[in-house]
Tab-separated table of C-alpha atoms and ligand atoms in Angstrom:
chain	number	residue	atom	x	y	z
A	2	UNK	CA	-4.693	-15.397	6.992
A	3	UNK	CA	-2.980	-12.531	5.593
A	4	UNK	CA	0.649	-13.167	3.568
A	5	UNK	CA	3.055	-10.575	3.117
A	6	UNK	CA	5.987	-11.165	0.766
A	7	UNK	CA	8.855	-8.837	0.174
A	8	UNK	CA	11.297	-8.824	-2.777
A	9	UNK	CA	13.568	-5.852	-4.398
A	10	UNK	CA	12.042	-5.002	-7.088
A	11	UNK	CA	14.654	-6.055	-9.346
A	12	UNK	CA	15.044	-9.697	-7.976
A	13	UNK	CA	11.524	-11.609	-8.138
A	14	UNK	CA	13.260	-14.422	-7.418
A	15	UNK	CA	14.571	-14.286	-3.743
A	16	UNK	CA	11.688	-13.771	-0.950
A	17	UNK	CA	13.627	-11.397	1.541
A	18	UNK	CA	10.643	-11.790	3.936
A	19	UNK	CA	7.665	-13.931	4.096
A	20	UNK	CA	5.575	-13.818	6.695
A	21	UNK	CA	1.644	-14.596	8.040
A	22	UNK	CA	2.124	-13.143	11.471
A	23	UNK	CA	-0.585	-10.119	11.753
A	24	UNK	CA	1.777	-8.342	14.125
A	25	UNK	CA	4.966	-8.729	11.669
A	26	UNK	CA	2.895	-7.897	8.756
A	27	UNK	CA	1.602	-4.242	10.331
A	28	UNK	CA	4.614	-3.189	11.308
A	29	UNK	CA	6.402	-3.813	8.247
A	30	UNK	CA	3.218	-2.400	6.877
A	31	UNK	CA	3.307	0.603	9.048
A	32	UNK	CA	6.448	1.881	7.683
A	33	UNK	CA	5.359	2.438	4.623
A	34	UNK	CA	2.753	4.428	5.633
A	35	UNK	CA	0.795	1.591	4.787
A	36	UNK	CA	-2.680	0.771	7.181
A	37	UNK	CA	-3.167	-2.844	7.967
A	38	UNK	CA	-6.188	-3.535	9.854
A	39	UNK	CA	-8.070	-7.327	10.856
A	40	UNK	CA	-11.609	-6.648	12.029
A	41	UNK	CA	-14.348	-9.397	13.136
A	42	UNK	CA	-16.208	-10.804	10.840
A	43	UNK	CA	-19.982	-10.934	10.944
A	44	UNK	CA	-21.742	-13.773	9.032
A	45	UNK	CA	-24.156	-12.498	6.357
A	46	UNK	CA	-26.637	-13.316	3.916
A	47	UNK	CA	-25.283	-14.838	0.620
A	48	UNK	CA	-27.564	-12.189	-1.159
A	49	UNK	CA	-26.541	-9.648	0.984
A	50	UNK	CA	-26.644	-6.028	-0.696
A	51	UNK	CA	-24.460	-3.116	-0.145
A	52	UNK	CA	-26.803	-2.226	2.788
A	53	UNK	CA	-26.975	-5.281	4.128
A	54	UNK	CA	-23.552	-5.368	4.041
A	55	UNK	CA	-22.415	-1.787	5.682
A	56	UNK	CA	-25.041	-2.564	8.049
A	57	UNK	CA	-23.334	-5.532	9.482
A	58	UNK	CA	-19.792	-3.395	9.437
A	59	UNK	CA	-21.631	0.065	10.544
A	60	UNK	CA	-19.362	0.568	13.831
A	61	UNK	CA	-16.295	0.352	12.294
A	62	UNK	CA	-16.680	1.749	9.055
A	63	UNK	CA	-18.106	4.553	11.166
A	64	UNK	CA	-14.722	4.363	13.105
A	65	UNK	CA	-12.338	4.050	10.139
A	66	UNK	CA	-14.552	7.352	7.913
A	67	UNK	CA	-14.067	9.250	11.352
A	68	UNK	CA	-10.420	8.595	11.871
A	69	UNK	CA	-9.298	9.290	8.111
A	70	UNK	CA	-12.184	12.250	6.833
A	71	UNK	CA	-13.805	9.630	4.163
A	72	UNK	CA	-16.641	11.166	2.208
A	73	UNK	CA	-17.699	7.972	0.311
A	74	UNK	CA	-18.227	4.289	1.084
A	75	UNK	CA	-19.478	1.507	-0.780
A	76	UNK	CA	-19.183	-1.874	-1.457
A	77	UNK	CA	-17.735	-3.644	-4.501
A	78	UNK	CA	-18.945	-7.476	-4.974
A	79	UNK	CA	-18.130	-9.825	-7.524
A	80	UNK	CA	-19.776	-13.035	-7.182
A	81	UNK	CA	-20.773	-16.066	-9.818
A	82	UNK	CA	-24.431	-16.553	-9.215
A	83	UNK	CA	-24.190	-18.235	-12.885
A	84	UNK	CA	-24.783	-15.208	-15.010
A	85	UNK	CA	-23.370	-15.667	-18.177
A	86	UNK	CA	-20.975	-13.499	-18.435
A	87	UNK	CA	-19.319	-14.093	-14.915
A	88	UNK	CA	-15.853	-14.976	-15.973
A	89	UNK	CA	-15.584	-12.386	-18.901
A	90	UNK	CA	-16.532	-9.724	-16.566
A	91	UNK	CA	-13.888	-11.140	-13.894
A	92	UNK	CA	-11.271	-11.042	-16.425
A	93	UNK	CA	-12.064	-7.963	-17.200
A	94	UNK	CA	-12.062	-6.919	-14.163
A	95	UNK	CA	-8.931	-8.382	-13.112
A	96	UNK	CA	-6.905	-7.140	-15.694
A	97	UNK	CA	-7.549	-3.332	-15.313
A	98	UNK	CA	-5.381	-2.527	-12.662
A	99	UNK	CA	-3.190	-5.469	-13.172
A	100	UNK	CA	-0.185	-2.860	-14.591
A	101	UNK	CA	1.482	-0.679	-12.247
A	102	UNK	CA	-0.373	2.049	-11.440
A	103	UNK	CA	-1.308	5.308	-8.768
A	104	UNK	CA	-3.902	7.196	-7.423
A	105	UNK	CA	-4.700	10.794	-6.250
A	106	UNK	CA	-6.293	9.072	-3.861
A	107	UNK	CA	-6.083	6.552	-1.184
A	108	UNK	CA	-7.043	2.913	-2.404
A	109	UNK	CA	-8.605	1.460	0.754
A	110	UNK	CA	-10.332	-2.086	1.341
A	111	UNK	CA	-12.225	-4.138	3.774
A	112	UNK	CA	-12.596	-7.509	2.829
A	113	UNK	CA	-15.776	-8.908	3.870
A	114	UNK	CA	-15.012	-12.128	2.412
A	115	UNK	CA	-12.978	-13.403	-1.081
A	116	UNK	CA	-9.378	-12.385	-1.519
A	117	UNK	CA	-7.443	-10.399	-3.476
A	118	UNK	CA	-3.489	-9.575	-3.430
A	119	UNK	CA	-1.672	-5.649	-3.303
A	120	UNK	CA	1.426	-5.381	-4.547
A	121	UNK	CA	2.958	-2.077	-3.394
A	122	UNK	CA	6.502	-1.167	-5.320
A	123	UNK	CA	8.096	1.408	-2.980
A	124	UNK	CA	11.803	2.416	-2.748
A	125	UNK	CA	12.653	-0.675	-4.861
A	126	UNK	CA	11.003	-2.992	-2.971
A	127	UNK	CA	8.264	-4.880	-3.641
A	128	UNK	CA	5.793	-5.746	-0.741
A	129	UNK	CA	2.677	-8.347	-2.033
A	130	UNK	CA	-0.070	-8.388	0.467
A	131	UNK	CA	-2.286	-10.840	0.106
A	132	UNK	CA	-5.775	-10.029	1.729
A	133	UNK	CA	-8.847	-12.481	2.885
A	134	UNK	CA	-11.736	-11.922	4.936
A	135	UNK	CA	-11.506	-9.497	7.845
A	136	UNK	CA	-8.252	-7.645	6.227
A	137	UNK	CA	-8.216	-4.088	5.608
A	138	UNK	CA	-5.284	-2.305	3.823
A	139	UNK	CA	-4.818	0.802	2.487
A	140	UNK	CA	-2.705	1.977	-0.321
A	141	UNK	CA	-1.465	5.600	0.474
A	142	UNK	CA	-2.176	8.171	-2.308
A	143	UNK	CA	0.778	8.150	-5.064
A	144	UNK	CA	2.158	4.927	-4.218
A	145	UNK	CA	2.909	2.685	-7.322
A	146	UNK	CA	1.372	-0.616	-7.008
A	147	UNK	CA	-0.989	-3.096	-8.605
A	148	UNK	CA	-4.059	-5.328	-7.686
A	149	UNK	CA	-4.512	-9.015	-8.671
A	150	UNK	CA	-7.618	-10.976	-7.700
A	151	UNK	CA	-6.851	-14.548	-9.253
A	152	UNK	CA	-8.187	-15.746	-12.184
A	153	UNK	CA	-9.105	-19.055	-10.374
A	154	UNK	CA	-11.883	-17.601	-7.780
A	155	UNK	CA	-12.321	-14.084	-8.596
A	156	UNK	CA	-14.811	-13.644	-5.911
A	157	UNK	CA	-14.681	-11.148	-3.647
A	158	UNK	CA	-17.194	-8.641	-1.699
A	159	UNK	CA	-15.147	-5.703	-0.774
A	160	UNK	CA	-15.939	-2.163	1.253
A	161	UNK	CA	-14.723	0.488	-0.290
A	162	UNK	CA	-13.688	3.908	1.279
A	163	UNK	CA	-12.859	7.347	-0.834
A	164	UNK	CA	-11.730	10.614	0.160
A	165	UNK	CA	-12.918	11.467	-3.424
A	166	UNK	CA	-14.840	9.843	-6.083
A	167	UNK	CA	-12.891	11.113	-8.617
A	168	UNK	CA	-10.126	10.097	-7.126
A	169	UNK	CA	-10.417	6.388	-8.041
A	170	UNK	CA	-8.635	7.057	-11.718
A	171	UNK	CA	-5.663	4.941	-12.503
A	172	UNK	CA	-2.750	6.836	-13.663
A	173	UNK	CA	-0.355	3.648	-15.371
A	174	UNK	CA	3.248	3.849	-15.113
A	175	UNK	CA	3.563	2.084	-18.091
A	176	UNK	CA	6.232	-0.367	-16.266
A	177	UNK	CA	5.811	-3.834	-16.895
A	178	UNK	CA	7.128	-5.081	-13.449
A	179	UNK	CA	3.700	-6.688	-11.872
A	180	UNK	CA	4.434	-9.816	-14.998
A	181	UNK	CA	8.067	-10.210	-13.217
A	182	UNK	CA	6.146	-11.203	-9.956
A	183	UNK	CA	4.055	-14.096	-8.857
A	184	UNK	CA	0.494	-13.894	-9.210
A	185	UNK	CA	-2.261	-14.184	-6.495
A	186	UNK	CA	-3.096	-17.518	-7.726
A	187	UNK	CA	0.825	-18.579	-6.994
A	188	UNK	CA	0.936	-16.997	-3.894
A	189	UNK	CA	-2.011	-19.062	-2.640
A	190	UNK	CA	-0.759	-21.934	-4.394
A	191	UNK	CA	2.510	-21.459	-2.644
A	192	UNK	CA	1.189	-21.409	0.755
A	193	UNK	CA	-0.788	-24.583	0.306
A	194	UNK	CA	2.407	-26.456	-0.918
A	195	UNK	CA	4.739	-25.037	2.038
B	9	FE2	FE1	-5.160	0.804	-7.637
């Protein structure tokens, strides 16, 4: 289920909305110019490669590439089959777009399975979205945000979708809001314990 939280941005402390109902969620999404999308799921192969994987979602990544002119798709998976270097990489990767950021482009995900949380900072308000399996969200070019995916279970297989591939370049705002806010891992810890 998909969590959206709302705060202003300068009070991390009061919740001003909380909610896990999909309909709530897109509209408060859609006014931000914001796309919120839950599609089937389709059980795959834990070995499944990017193929295997855009084969499975073919009709409506074909749908979504159509609608919004999308000249690149592929999938981004980050999964601990033991490798030795599983959690350094995950850190790694976690922390890169941990600090506020943009895009030239439009930062758009499918979540075949995992979970990861967007925090978008617009207008002095901060909206965390926190993503599972069958979400899709997009982050509309230019619009500050940042990206945690836990440090706990950093595993995630995500489709991604580009207008541009050099679009994908983070441009940091140097802010250090995302450390005033609470992290994917609290946000999932917080639902369990409500
Ligand atoms: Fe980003």
């Amino acid at each position: 289920m998909t969590i959206l939280i709302k705060w202003a941005a300068d009070a991390p402390e009061t919740e001003l909305l909380r909610t896990e109902e999909p309909a709530e969620i897109r509209k408060e999404l859609s006014t931000l110019g914001v796309r919120y999308e839950q599609w089937p799921t389709y059980d795959l192969a834990p070995d499944a490669d990017q193929d295997a994987v855009l084969a499975a979602y073919r009709d409506e990544v074909q749908r979504l590439t159509e609608e919004e002119d999308f000249t690149l798709v592929d999938v981004m998976r980050l999964k601990n089959t033991g490798q030795e270097d599983f959690w350094e990489k995950a850190k790694a990767g976690r922390e890169k777009f941990l600090d506020e950021h943009r895009h030239d482009d439009d930062e758009v995900r499918f979540f075949v399975d995992g979970a990861g949380t967007f925090y978008l900072n617009i207008e002095d308000t901060v909206y965390a979205v926190l993503c599972e399996q069958g979400d899709l969200l997009s982050v509309p070019e230019g619009s500050t945000h940042w990206f945690d995916m836990g440090e706990k279970a950093p595993e995630f297989t995500a489709i991604r979708f580009f207008h541009d591939g050099e679009g994908w370049v983070g441009d940091f705002t140097g802010s250090p809001i995302s450390q005033n806010f609470p992290t994917h891992d609290q946000i999932l810890a917080s639902r369990a314990a409500a």
